[in-house]
């Protein structure tokens, strides 16, 4: 997309220049090559890049052999889907300034790249800070780097994005 297209996408959601300029996240290339990582807990098929799938499968297998279950909550998301998530919150009366602290501005979500996976584990409410109290999180902290995964939004990150212990991305090349 060129910058006029992005301006249109953002302005339709009431995302002004100021918010875009304040965003320190990198603009993400949307993935073109996607493969299935299987269904999530709700039965929706989740997509990732081939490289991310390979790293994920190796990591999930290693975790399982250590008695740790890793589950995918959400992986690839299109720009359109990200817009819909934000529109749903606007429709419920949330303010755009607050929404973009939780949902990246469309174009800036690492989920567009197909390399990011929101992870949960058994007996944990998905997408909550409580994930960092689980054995799965402790396992990830100790082992994810071996499989090229890193947590993108640690506490007090420089992106002005909330702490997301569940959000991990595969660092390709
Ligand atoms: Zn995420």
XYZ file of N, CA, C and O and ligand atoms in Angstrom:
693
model
N 0.857 -1.203 0.000
C 0.000 0.000 0.000
C 0.887 1.247 0.000
O 1.927 1.271 0.660
N 0.466 2.288 -0.717
C 1.215 3.550 -0.674
C 0.672 4.426 0.460
O -0.308 4.085 1.119
N 1.320 5.566 0.675
C 0.982 6.346 1.866
C -0.435 6.914 1.794
O -1.101 7.084 2.813
N -0.950 7.187 0.568
C -2.341 7.656 0.469
C -3.313 6.585 0.921
O -4.319 6.876 1.586
N -3.014 5.315 0.544
C -3.883 4.211 0.959
C -3.888 4.090 2.474
O -4.939 3.901 3.089
N -2.700 4.189 3.088
C -2.628 4.094 4.551
C -3.409 5.236 5.195
O -4.157 5.018 6.152
N -3.249 6.456 4.643
C -3.978 7.602 5.210
C -5.488 7.334 5.208
O -6.194 7.686 6.149
N -5.967 6.700 4.147
C -7.392 6.413 4.037
C -7.812 5.392 5.103
O -8.815 5.573 5.795
N -7.014 4.326 5.233
C -7.315 3.286 6.223
C -7.372 3.894 7.623
O -8.309 3.656 8.394
N -6.366 4.713 7.946
C -6.283 5.276 9.287
C -7.396 6.291 9.538
O -8.018 6.274 10.594
N -7.651 7.158 8.535
C -8.641 8.213 8.789
C -10.040 7.628 8.957
O -10.852 8.154 9.710
N -10.315 6.498 8.283
C -11.632 5.861 8.451
C -11.849 5.393 9.889
O -12.982 5.217 10.328
N -10.764 5.163 10.623
C -10.877 4.733 12.017
C -10.681 5.910 12.980
O -10.647 5.723 14.198
N -10.526 7.108 12.421
C -10.318 8.278 13.269
C -8.909 8.350 13.834
O -8.670 8.980 14.865
N -7.978 7.664 13.159
C -6.580 7.693 13.595
C -5.898 8.846 12.867
O -5.643 8.766 11.662
N -5.643 9.932 13.575
C -5.070 11.131 12.960
C -3.569 11.034 12.798
O -2.921 10.126 13.324
N -3.031 11.993 12.069
C -1.582 12.095 11.839
C -0.782 12.012 13.137
O 0.253 11.369 13.210
N -1.290 12.718 14.163
C -0.569 12.778 15.433
C -0.343 11.397 16.019
O 0.757 11.076 16.478
N -1.394 10.565 15.978
C -1.274 9.208 16.537
C -0.293 8.380 15.718
O 0.504 7.626 16.270
N -0.356 8.523 14.402
C 0.543 7.748 13.548
C 1.989 8.182 13.793
O 2.888 7.350 13.920
N 2.189 9.507 13.895
C 3.557 10.000 14.100
C 4.092 9.627 15.479
O 5.302 9.450 15.654
N 3.197 9.476 16.448
C 3.626 9.108 17.802
C 3.948 7.617 17.904
O 4.534 7.157 18.878
N 3.550 6.854 16.884
C 3.735 5.408 16.922
C 5.192 5.077 16.592
O 5.695 5.439 15.537
N 5.859 4.392 17.513
C 7.278 4.053 17.300
C 7.459 2.620 16.811
O 8.577 2.147 16.652
N 6.341 1.927 16.575
C 6.441 0.573 16.018
C 6.870 0.663 14.561
O 6.524 1.619 13.871
N 7.587 -0.332 14.057
C 7.908 -0.328 12.629
C 6.671 -0.687 11.794
O 5.844 -1.492 12.228
N 6.557 -0.089 10.614
C 5.506 -0.487 9.673
C 5.829 -1.907 9.197
O 6.970 -2.209 8.886
N 4.831 -2.782 9.200
C 5.075 -4.196 8.898
C 4.697 -4.523 7.464
O 3.679 -4.047 6.966
N 5.505 -5.329 6.823
C 5.138 -5.884 5.525
C 4.086 -6.961 5.766
O 4.259 -7.803 6.648
N 3.014 -6.952 4.989
C 2.041 -8.029 5.132
C 2.594 -9.299 4.496
O 3.163 -9.255 3.409
N 2.410 -10.403 5.205
C 2.936 -11.678 4.719
C 2.232 -12.061 3.426
O 1.027 -11.846 3.271
N 2.987 -12.614 2.470
C 2.359 -13.114 1.251
C 2.375 -14.641 1.238
O 1.498 -15.277 0.668
N 3.371 -15.215 1.914
C 3.518 -16.665 1.927
C 3.102 -17.176 3.304
O 3.818 -16.976 4.277
N 1.936 -17.783 3.373
C 1.408 -18.232 4.667
C 1.040 -19.703 4.609
O 0.567 -20.185 3.585
N 1.259 -20.388 5.732
C 0.899 -21.801 5.819
C 0.095 -22.009 7.106
O 0.129 -21.178 8.015
N -0.624 -23.103 7.167
C -1.473 -23.358 8.327
C -0.656 -23.864 9.507
O 0.191 -24.741 9.354
N -0.939 -23.295 10.670
C -0.326 -23.797 11.908
C -1.364 -24.605 12.694
O -1.200 -24.837 13.886
N -2.448 -24.991 12.016
C -3.503 -25.752 12.682
C -4.566 -24.832 13.246
O -4.504 -23.610 13.065
N -5.530 -25.420 13.932
C -6.651 -24.645 14.466
C -6.348 -24.195 15.889
O -5.650 -24.884 16.630
N -6.848 -23.008 16.239
C -6.715 -22.559 17.630
C -7.809 -23.215 18.474
O -8.579 -24.048 17.977
N -7.879 -22.820 19.747
C -8.831 -23.438 20.670
C -10.276 -23.259 20.210
O -11.145 -24.083 20.497
N -10.549 -22.178 19.450
C -11.923 -21.947 18.972
C -12.164 -22.544 17.597
O -13.200 -22.306 16.989
N -11.169 -23.299 17.086
C -11.372 -23.981 15.816
C -11.048 -23.144 14.595
O -11.257 -23.585 13.466
N -10.561 -21.907 14.794
C -10.187 -21.080 13.645
C -8.780 -21.452 13.192
O -7.879 -21.581 14.016
N -8.622 -21.605 11.879
C -7.303 -21.931 11.364
C -6.366 -20.737 11.551
O -6.741 -19.600 11.270
N -5.164 -21.002 12.030
C -4.178 -19.944 12.239
C -3.051 -20.083 11.228
O -2.584 -21.182 10.958
N -2.645 -18.944 10.666
C -1.641 -18.924 9.603
C -0.365 -18.238 10.071
O -0.422 -17.274 10.846
N 0.765 -18.742 9.592
C 2.076 -18.144 9.868
C 2.942 -18.316 8.619
O 2.556 -19.015 7.689
N 4.131 -17.713 8.626
C 5.061 -17.936 7.512
C 5.664 -19.340 7.657
O 5.673 -19.912 8.754
N 6.186 -19.903 6.562
C 6.789 -21.248 6.646
C 7.908 -21.338 7.688
O 8.004 -22.305 8.432
N 8.761 -20.310 7.741
C 9.868 -20.299 8.715
C 9.342 -20.265 10.150
O 9.843 -20.978 11.033
N 8.321 -19.454 10.386
C 7.739 -19.358 11.723
C 7.095 -20.688 12.117
O 7.202 -21.125 13.261
N 6.468 -21.332 11.135
C 5.849 -22.630 11.424
C 6.907 -23.635 11.872
O 6.727 -24.346 12.868
N 8.021 -23.662 11.149
C 9.073 -24.614 11.499
C 9.601 -24.353 12.913
O 9.723 -25.274 13.727
N 9.879 -23.080 13.216
C 10.388 -22.733 14.555
C 9.345 -23.037 15.625
O 9.659 -23.555 16.698
N 8.093 -22.712 15.328
C 7.016 -22.964 16.286
C 6.882 -24.462 16.584
O 6.774 -24.875 17.737
N 6.892 -25.267 15.517
C 6.710 -26.711 15.720
C 7.852 -27.295 16.542
O 7.620 -28.124 17.425
N 9.086 -26.844 16.263
C 10.222 -27.346 17.049
C 10.099 -26.914 18.509
O 10.375 -27.677 19.429
N 9.662 -25.659 18.707
C 9.532 -25.150 20.083
C 8.401 -25.863 20.827
O 8.561 -26.262 21.986
N 7.279 -26.042 20.138
C 6.117 -26.680 20.772
C 6.450 -28.123 21.163
O 6.072 -28.599 22.235
N 7.186 -28.805 20.298
C 7.581 -30.190 20.562
C 8.530 -30.263 21.758
O 8.374 -31.116 22.653
N 9.504 -29.356 21.784
C 10.468 -29.336 22.901
C 9.748 -29.026 24.211
O 10.018 -29.646 25.254
N 8.817 -28.085 24.171
C 8.066 -27.738 25.381
C 7.270 -28.948 25.859
O 7.267 -29.276 27.050
N 6.607 -29.611 24.910
C 5.770 -30.764 25.269
C 6.613 -31.848 25.929
O 6.184 -32.481 26.896
N 7.820 -32.047 25.430
C 8.658 -33.088 26.029
C 9.113 -32.680 27.431
O 9.545 -33.524 28.221
N 9.021 -31.384 27.748
C 9.295 -30.921 29.118
C 8.008 -30.814 29.944
O 8.011 -30.232 31.039
N 6.900 -31.328 29.389
C 5.636 -31.311 30.127
C 4.901 -29.987 30.064
O 4.016 -29.702 30.878
N 5.251 -29.145 29.076
C 4.648 -27.818 28.948
C 3.797 -27.769 27.682
O 4.284 -28.093 26.595
N 2.547 -27.368 27.812
C 1.681 -27.228 26.640
C 1.656 -25.783 26.166
O 1.367 -24.880 26.943
N 1.974 -25.560 24.895
C 1.893 -24.214 24.311
C 0.768 -24.206 23.279
O 0.723 -25.076 22.414
N -0.124 -23.247 23.373
C -1.273 -23.173 22.471
C -1.299 -21.826 21.759
O -0.974 -20.794 22.351
N -1.711 -21.858 20.489
C -1.821 -20.617 19.713
C -3.188 -19.977 19.958
O -4.219 -20.628 19.847
N -3.174 -18.694 20.307
C -4.424 -17.932 20.417
C -4.677 -17.215 19.094
O -5.797 -17.202 18.581
N -3.636 -16.611 18.534
C -3.798 -15.802 17.327
C -2.440 -15.662 16.651
O -1.432 -15.469 17.319
N -2.430 -15.771 15.339
C -1.155 -15.641 14.615
C -1.295 -14.548 13.556
O -1.468 -13.389 13.910
N -1.263 -14.912 12.260
C -1.364 -13.881 11.216
C -2.700 -13.149 11.302
O -3.744 -13.765 11.543
N -2.650 -11.838 11.134
C -3.872 -11.043 10.990
C -3.685 -10.084 9.821
O -2.657 -9.414 9.736
N -4.680 -10.007 8.954
C -4.628 -9.063 7.840
C -4.871 -7.649 8.353
O -5.384 -7.449 9.459
N -4.523 -6.667 7.525
C -4.806 -5.263 7.855
C -6.321 -5.080 8.047
O -6.769 -4.420 8.986
N -7.104 -5.719 7.178
C -8.566 -5.593 7.266
C -9.073 -6.119 8.611
O -9.950 -5.523 9.229
N -8.508 -7.242 9.053
C -8.947 -7.828 10.320
C -8.574 -6.916 11.486
O -9.363 -6.735 12.420
N -7.368 -6.337 11.423
C -6.938 -5.414 12.474
C -7.883 -4.202 12.525
O -8.256 -3.738 13.603
N -8.275 -3.710 11.349
C -9.233 -2.592 11.286
C -10.556 -2.987 11.948
O -11.163 -2.198 12.680
N -10.981 -4.225 11.675
C -12.259 -4.687 12.232
C -12.197 -4.774 13.757
O -13.142 -4.382 14.445
N -11.062 -5.271 14.285
C -10.899 -5.354 15.742
C -11.043 -3.965 16.370
O -11.701 -3.789 17.402
N -10.416 -2.973 15.718
C -10.455 -1.611 16.250
C -11.852 -1.017 16.094
O -12.387 -0.392 17.016
N -12.476 -1.261 14.932
C -13.836 -0.742 14.706
C -14.804 -1.303 15.747
O -15.660 -0.576 16.264
N -14.651 -2.586 16.090
C -15.528 -3.192 17.095
C -15.422 -2.464 18.426
O -16.420 -2.262 19.123
N -14.192 -2.074 18.791
C -14.000 -1.357 20.057
C -14.550 0.066 19.974
O -15.114 0.573 20.943
N -14.378 0.706 18.810
C -14.959 2.046 18.618
C -16.483 1.974 18.754
O -17.107 2.827 19.386
N -17.064 0.918 18.171
C -18.518 0.752 18.225
C -19.000 0.586 19.663
O -20.141 0.908 19.986
N -18.106 0.054 20.529
C -18.479 -0.123 21.941
C -18.187 1.131 22.751
O -18.329 1.127 23.973
N -17.723 2.183 22.095
C -17.538 3.463 22.771
C -16.149 3.725 23.302
O -15.923 4.722 23.995
N -15.181 2.826 22.996
C -13.816 3.093 23.462
C -13.176 4.202 22.629
O -13.527 4.398 21.465
N -12.231 4.917 23.233
C -11.545 6.012 22.544
C -10.358 5.465 21.752
O -9.644 4.588 22.234
N -10.147 6.042 20.574
C -9.082 5.529 19.696
C -7.707 5.627 20.367
O -6.878 4.725 20.231
N -7.486 6.700 21.144
C -6.175 6.851 21.819
C -5.910 5.680 22.762
O -4.764 5.260 22.936
N -6.978 5.185 23.404
C -6.825 4.059 24.332
C -6.696 2.740 23.566
O -5.910 1.871 23.942
N -7.466 2.618 22.501
C -7.472 1.357 21.744
C -6.080 1.055 21.178
O -5.616 -0.079 21.236
N -5.400 2.095 20.667
C -4.116 1.826 19.999
C -2.982 1.501 20.971
O -1.877 1.165 20.535
N -3.260 1.586 22.281
C -2.268 1.097 23.253
C -2.351 -0.425 23.382
O -1.452 -1.067 23.899
N -3.485 -0.968 22.949
C -3.729 -2.412 23.073
C -3.672 -3.079 21.694
O -3.099 -4.155 21.536
N -4.299 -2.450 20.717
C -4.295 -2.962 19.347
C -3.474 -2.005 18.495
O -3.832 -0.839 18.366
N -2.397 -2.513 17.929
C -1.540 -1.635 17.124
C -2.338 -1.007 15.988
O -3.290 -1.606 15.468
N -1.943 0.201 15.597
C -2.539 0.857 14.433
C -2.371 -0.070 13.228
O -1.290 -0.638 13.032
N -3.433 -0.263 12.412
C -3.297 -1.137 11.241
C -2.069 -0.746 10.413
O -1.843 0.432 10.149
N -1.302 -1.754 10.035
C -0.037 -1.509 9.340
C 1.152 -1.713 10.261
O 2.230 -2.070 9.822
N 0.926 -1.478 11.565
C 2.023 -1.571 12.532
C 1.936 -2.839 13.396
O 2.774 -3.041 14.264
N 0.920 -3.658 13.180
C 0.806 -4.873 13.993
C 1.797 -5.921 13.515
O 1.860 -6.239 12.323
N 2.534 -6.481 14.460
C 3.485 -7.527 14.099
C 2.761 -8.759 13.568
O 3.352 -9.591 12.889
N 1.463 -8.849 13.851
C 0.688 -9.989 13.357
C 0.518 -9.960 11.831
O 0.224 -10.983 11.229
N 0.689 -8.780 11.190
C 0.610 -8.728 9.719
C 1.741 -9.531 9.083
O 1.637 -9.984 7.952
N 2.865 -9.648 9.801
C 4.063 -10.256 9.217
C 3.976 -11.777 9.130
O 4.758 -12.405 8.428
N 3.034 -12.361 9.883
C 2.945 -13.820 9.928
C 3.996 -14.454 10.816
O 4.122 -15.676 10.873
N 4.769 -13.625 11.516
C 5.848 -14.131 12.379
C 5.480 -14.054 13.862
O 6.243 -14.560 14.699
N 4.376 -13.403 14.192
C 3.995 -13.223 15.600
C 2.906 -14.221 15.995
O 2.006 -14.502 15.204
N 3.044 -14.738 17.197
C 2.050 -15.680 17.724
C 1.689 -15.272 19.147
O 2.577 -15.064 19.987
N 0.400 -15.124 19.404
C -0.069 -14.963 20.779
C -0.233 -16.364 21.354
O -0.946 -17.192 20.779
N 0.444 -16.605 22.483
C 0.527 -17.953 23.056
C -0.218 -18.015 24.382
O -0.189 -17.065 25.174
N -0.883 -19.138 24.606
C -1.429 -19.387 25.938
C -1.122 -20.837 26.322
O -0.414 -21.548 25.601
N -1.634 -21.238 27.469
C -1.412 -22.596 27.952
C -2.660 -23.025 28.710
O -3.539 -22.205 28.983
N -2.752 -24.306 29.025
C -3.929 -24.806 29.736
C -4.166 -24.028 31.027
O -3.217 -23.633 31.697
N -5.429 -23.847 31.378
C -5.827 -23.224 32.643
C -5.336 -21.788 32.759
O -5.079 -21.297 33.858
N -5.170 -21.104 31.630
C -4.813 -19.683 31.671
C -5.784 -18.935 30.777
O -6.022 -19.350 29.641
N -6.356 -17.853 31.292
C -7.215 -17.003 30.472
C -6.341 -16.370 29.386
O -5.359 -15.683 29.712
N -6.654 -16.603 28.090
C -5.791 -16.079 27.030
C -5.666 -14.551 27.066
O -6.608 -13.862 27.467
N -4.509 -14.056 26.640
C -4.266 -12.624 26.497
C -4.428 -11.864 27.812
O -4.976 -10.767 27.843
N -3.979 -12.458 28.895
C -3.965 -11.755 30.179
C -2.550 -11.824 30.755
O -1.783 -12.743 30.456
N -2.260 -10.839 31.613
C -0.943 -10.801 32.248
C -0.685 -12.031 33.098
O 0.461 -12.356 33.397
N -1.773 -12.712 33.494
C -1.625 -13.920 34.314
C -0.765 -14.970 33.614
O -0.205 -15.855 34.273
N -0.637 -14.846 32.297
C 0.193 -15.813 31.565
C 1.618 -15.831 32.104
O 2.279 -16.865 32.101
N 2.095 -14.659 32.601
C 3.500 -14.640 33.053
C 3.713 -15.358 34.389
O 4.838 -15.444 34.868
N 2.615 -15.854 34.965
C 2.734 -16.637 36.197
C 2.671 -18.137 35.916
O 2.645 -18.942 36.849
N 2.614 -18.521 34.653
C 2.467 -19.944 34.327
C 3.831 -20.597 34.066
O 4.776 -19.921 33.662
N 3.910 -21.914 34.270
C 5.147 -22.627 33.918
C 5.483 -22.460 32.432
O 6.665 -22.454 32.065
N 4.467 -22.308 31.590
C 4.720 -22.142 30.154
C 5.522 -20.873 29.895
O 6.455 -20.860 29.085
N 5.182 -19.797 30.588
C 5.897 -18.536 30.388
C 7.339 -18.662 30.865
O 8.272 -18.208 30.191
N 7.506 -19.293 32.014
C 8.866 -19.464 32.549
C 9.698 -20.305 31.574
O 10.857 -19.997 31.298
N 9.056 -21.333 31.008
C 9.743 -22.162 30.012
C 10.135 -21.314 28.804
O 11.267 -21.411 28.308
N 9.211 -20.482 28.329
C 9.504 -19.630 27.168
C 10.666 -18.679 27.456
O 11.554 -18.500 26.624
N 10.647 -18.066 28.636
C 11.738 -17.145 28.978
C 13.090 -17.844 28.895
O 14.079 -17.249 28.501
N 13.103 -19.110 29.308
C 14.368 -19.837 29.351
C 14.755 -20.460 28.015
O 15.934 -20.700 27.768
N 13.765 -20.748 27.173
C 14.035 -21.557 25.981
C 13.681 -20.943 24.636
O 14.195 -21.396 23.605
N 12.807 -19.941 24.603
C 12.282 -19.460 23.311
C 13.387 -18.986 22.374
O 13.304 -19.198 21.158
N 14.422 -18.377 22.921
C 15.477 -17.831 22.064
C 16.153 -18.925 21.231
O 16.566 -18.673 20.093
N 16.230 -20.129 21.784
C 16.826 -21.250 21.041
C 16.055 -21.527 19.763
O 16.557 -22.118 18.813
N 14.766 -21.174 19.759
C 13.898 -21.415 18.608
C 13.594 -20.113 17.866
O 12.629 -20.026 17.130
N 14.427 -19.099 18.104
C 14.346 -17.799 17.432
C 13.122 -16.992 17.815
O 12.738 -16.054 17.101
N 12.467 -17.337 18.928
C 11.311 -16.549 19.368
C 11.721 -15.566 20.461
O 12.547 -15.879 21.323
N 11.137 -14.375 20.402
C 11.383 -13.354 21.425
C 10.066 -12.662 21.769
O 9.164 -12.560 20.927
N 9.960 -12.184 23.014
C 8.780 -11.438 23.457
C 8.956 -9.991 22.979
O 9.948 -9.351 23.312
N 8.010 -9.511 22.203
C 8.181 -8.198 21.574
C 7.830 -7.035 22.492
O 8.421 -5.966 22.393
N 6.832 -7.224 23.372
C 6.346 -6.104 24.191
C 6.523 -6.378 25.674
O 5.557 -6.657 26.388
N 7.781 -6.334 26.147
C 8.008 -6.513 27.592
C 7.427 -5.329 28.371
O 6.968 -4.347 27.771
N 7.462 -5.434 29.688
C 7.004 -4.343 30.540
C 7.774 -3.063 30.199
O 8.974 -3.129 29.911
N 7.090 -1.942 30.218
C 7.720 -0.630 29.956
C 8.483 -0.599 28.634
O 9.577 -0.052 28.547
N 7.894 -1.225 27.598
C 8.565 -1.200 26.296
C 8.508 0.208 25.696
O 7.694 1.032 26.080
N 9.379 0.445 24.734
C 9.509 1.795 24.173
C 8.437 2.086 23.125
O 8.429 3.156 22.532
N 7.545 1.125 22.877
C 6.534 1.322 21.835
C 5.227 1.905 22.359
O 4.290 2.107 21.590
N 5.148 2.147 23.688
C 3.893 2.601 24.280
C 2.770 1.581 24.080
O 1.598 1.927 23.939
N 3.165 0.303 24.024
C 2.200 -0.798 23.934
C 2.180 -1.471 25.310
O 3.224 -1.584 25.960
N 0.988 -1.881 25.739
C 0.879 -2.546 27.043
C 1.784 -3.789 27.101
O 2.139 -4.350 26.071
N 2.119 -4.170 28.331
C 2.901 -5.392 28.570
C 2.126 -6.592 28.032
O 0.979 -6.817 28.404
N 2.746 -7.334 27.108
C 2.065 -8.491 26.502
C 2.921 -9.741 26.649
O 3.624 -10.146 25.708
N 2.904 -10.376 27.811
C 3.740 -11.574 27.995
C 3.362 -12.723 27.060
O 4.153 -13.647 26.876
N 2.185 -12.635 26.434
C 1.707 -13.709 25.544
C 2.182 -13.542 24.104
O 2.012 -14.429 23.298
N 2.726 -12.374 23.766
C 3.032 -12.077 22.359
C 4.504 -12.357 22.054
O 5.402 -11.677 22.553
N 4.756 -13.353 21.208
C 6.103 -13.778 20.848
C 6.251 -13.773 19.334
O 5.296 -14.098 18.633
N 7.411 -13.385 18.870
C 7.618 -13.338 17.434
C 8.872 -14.100 17.051
O 9.863 -14.112 17.772
N 8.785 -14.754 15.898
C 9.921 -15.483 15.355
C 10.794 -14.495 14.591
O 10.314 -13.781 13.721
N 12.038 -14.436 14.962
C 12.964 -13.502 14.328
C 13.553 -14.187 13.106
O 14.449 -15.014 13.236
N 13.015 -13.857 11.936
C 13.519 -14.478 10.713
C 14.798 -13.758 10.299
O 14.897 -12.582 10.439
N 15.734 -14.424 9.783
C 17.083 -13.975 9.378
C 17.731 -12.972 10.326
O 17.855 -13.091 11.465
Zn 0.002 -10.412 19.658
